[in-house]
Amino acid sequence: MQDFRKFVKGPLGVTLLVVFTVPFIASGFYGYFTSSGSSDSLATVEGSAISSSAVSQRVQMMREQVRRQSPNVDPDMIEQFISPAMVLNSMVNNALLAEFAAGADMYVSEQQAGTIINQVPAFKGDDGKFDAALFEQFTRNQGMTPKQWVGDLRRDMVMAQVKNGFELTAFSLERELQEERRLGEQTRDITWLVKPVSDLVDQQTVTDEAVAAYYEQNADDFMIPERFRLAYLMLDPAAYRDDVTVTDEQVQEEYAARVAALETVAQQDQRRMAAHVMVSVGDNRSEAEAQQRIADAQAKLDAGASFADVAAEYSDDPVSARDGGKLGWLRKGDLPESLDQAVFALEPGQVSGVLSSDSGLHLVKLLEIEDREIPSLDDMREAIVTDLKQRNTDIRMNEDLAVLEELAFEHPDLQQPAESLGLEVQRTDWFSASAPKGVATLPGVLDAMMQPEIREDGLNSTAIELPGSRFLVFRIAETQAAELRPLADVRGAIVAALKREQALAELDQMMEQALAATADGAGLDSLAEQWGSAIESAADVRRQSSEPSIELVRNAFDVARVDAGDGGAIQVSRLANGDLAAFRVTAITDGGAEPLAAPQQAMALAELTRTQGQRSVRQTVAFLRDSFDVEINEARLKAQMEDAQ
C-alpha cells in the first residue's frame, strides 16, 4: 500500500497534479481574451486572442504573489517556474475548458455567485453581515470592478462544474487496482552508461566565418525588441490624506447623524421579553366561558397576584405557563398582529387588556426591553475621523481627477496638467512590451499603451484606475526601435551554440555506430570502451525514482518484458539534454504481491478513483487542443521567454 501511495504521490504524480491544477487557479485570466486577433498575440483559441502583454502581466502578478507568500524562496527559482510558457499554457487550457462548458450549457447565475460571496469572511463587517464597501475595496485592490470580479467568480464556478463532472463520476474496480499495483509498485534492475554532450563540446573548434554565417542566418534571435519609456502622473489617495483636516464640529455633526441612524436601526430591530396568559376557545369551552376565565385571571392580577402565578393557574399554553407565561425574546412580527401591537406599545411592567387571537383570549405583560447601547463619541471618534478624512480625500481626488482628465485631453504633454495640480511628471526605465517595468506592469497600462492614438499619435492616455483607488495618466515619452544586437555582444553565445551543434552531430554518429554494434551483438563493455564512459548499475529501481535520472528511469520502464533480463536487448537513446545513453533492464519484479487489508483496499480504491478523475480532465484538455482551433506564436513566445529572464 505504501508503495502504491508513493507512486501516485511521487514526482510523476506531482507533475501531473500541477498540470491538472493550474487551469483551475487562474481566476482573472478571462478578461485577457479578446474577440479577434491582436498584433501582439501569443495565442488564439477559437479566434479569441491572448496577448503577450496579458501573459506578461499575469506572469508578474503570479511571481509577486509567490514572493509575498514565500519570501525565502530563491527569486531565480520563481522566475524559472512561473514562466510565460507555463502561464500561457494555463490560459489556453482555461479558454478551451470555457468553450467546452459553453457547449455543454453549463451556467452559474449571479444569485449563485452572490451566495458564495456572502459567505466570505473578508467581505463581512463587524456585525457579521455582508459589507458592500469591503467587497468593492477588495475588488478594486485586485484591479477589477465588482462586476468583473463576480463575472470571473461565475466562470471559476463553471470550471469547477467541468472538473467535478469528471472527478465525481469516476470509479475504479478491484482488478484495476491490482493491475495498478502490479505496475505502480514494480521494480527493475538497470545497467547503463552515459556519454555526456559536455565531454565533446570543449573539443570543438569554430571559425569566424561560421560565427558570421550563424549571426546572419539567425538575426531574428538577436534582436533587441522595441523599447519604451513612459511619462506619467499619478493621483494617489495617500498623498492627500496628510493634507486633509477634520474639525471637531464636523466630528460632532457626523456623530449625531450616526447616533440617529443607530437609534433607528435599534428601534427597527428591537427585541422585547413578554409573557402571556392564554385562555383557549374551542370544543370544551364556549366564548362566554372563556371570557369569564380571562376575567377571573385579570381580577387575580388586580388583586395583587403575580403574573407568573396567574399564568400557571389560568393559561392554556402549557409550555409558557410552566415558565411564568414567558414567550422569550420577540421581534416585531413574531406574534399575531393584536399581540404584537400590544407588546411593542407597553412599557416594562405593564399588562395589556384582554386581547383576541385565533388561538383564544390573552393578557400580555411586557417584562423587559433589550438595551442597545449607543457608543459614546470618544468610542467612535477615531473611526469618524478616519471616515471623514477618507470622504474629504475622495472629494478632492474626484475634483483633481476631473481636472487631470480635461487637461490631459487638451494638452499634447503632461507638463501643464502637472503644474496645474502640483504634481511631478515621473518616468519609467526602458522596457519592452514583453517585459514591462514600473507602472507598465499595472493592470490596463500595457493594453492602453498599444492603442494607436497613444503608440502612434503620441497622445496622452485617459485616466486608468489602479488598485488602491489610484489613477494614472501616461504618455509614451521615448521609443527605441527594435535593433540587431552587435555581433561582439552575442559572439560568445553563438560560439557556444555552434560548439554544441557540432558536439550533438558527433553524438548522432556515435549513436548510429552504437545501434549497429549492438545489433551485431556488442555489449555494454564494448560501448563503454568506445565512449570512455563507466558502466553503472542499480537494483530495485522504482517507477517514481529520480536516480539515475527521471528520463533514464522512464525509458527503462518503457522496455517490454521480452527485452529484459541478462540477455535482453541493449537500448540506445538520446536524452533530452542531448546526452547519449545505453542501458539494459536486467530484471523485472512485479508489485502488488502482498494483499491489502480491507481498510487499505478501500483507501487505495478511493485514491485510484480520484486519480482516474484527474486523468479524465487532462485527457479532455488534450482532446480539446486537438479538436479546437488553437494557434501558438512560437517565435513571439520564445522572445518573451528570453525577455522575462
XYZ file of N, CA and C in Angstrom, residues 41 61 101 165 206 258 340 358 393 400 499 533 583 639:
42
model
N -0.429 39.136 -30.117
C -0.984 37.932 -29.515
C 0.047 36.806 -29.503
N 2.249 39.157 -11.914
C 1.322 39.063 -10.789
C 1.535 37.773 -10.007
N -17.409 24.148 -21.628
C -18.514 24.397 -20.706
C -19.668 25.101 -21.412
N -17.591 17.272 -12.930
C -18.285 16.374 -13.836
C -17.465 15.146 -14.179
N 35.469 26.478 -33.745
C 34.507 27.253 -34.530
C 35.260 28.377 -35.232
N -24.790 59.586 13.027
C -24.630 58.141 13.227
C -25.488 57.647 14.392
N -48.821 41.470 18.919
C -47.601 42.171 18.512
C -47.716 43.663 18.806
N -56.487 34.116 17.035
C -57.103 32.887 16.537
C -57.049 31.766 17.563
N -10.895 63.151 1.246
C -9.876 62.755 0.268
C -10.524 62.373 -1.052
N -9.738 66.677 -8.568
C -8.468 66.706 -9.305
C -8.493 65.748 -10.492
N 29.348 25.126 -31.072
C 30.086 24.003 -30.486
C 29.131 22.902 -30.048
N 33.288 5.829 -21.119
C 32.344 6.046 -20.020
C 32.332 4.827 -19.108
N 21.509 1.399 -22.142
C 21.168 0.695 -20.902
C 20.515 -0.645 -21.227
N 10.697 34.796 -27.772
C 11.253 36.114 -27.474
C 10.805 36.590 -26.096
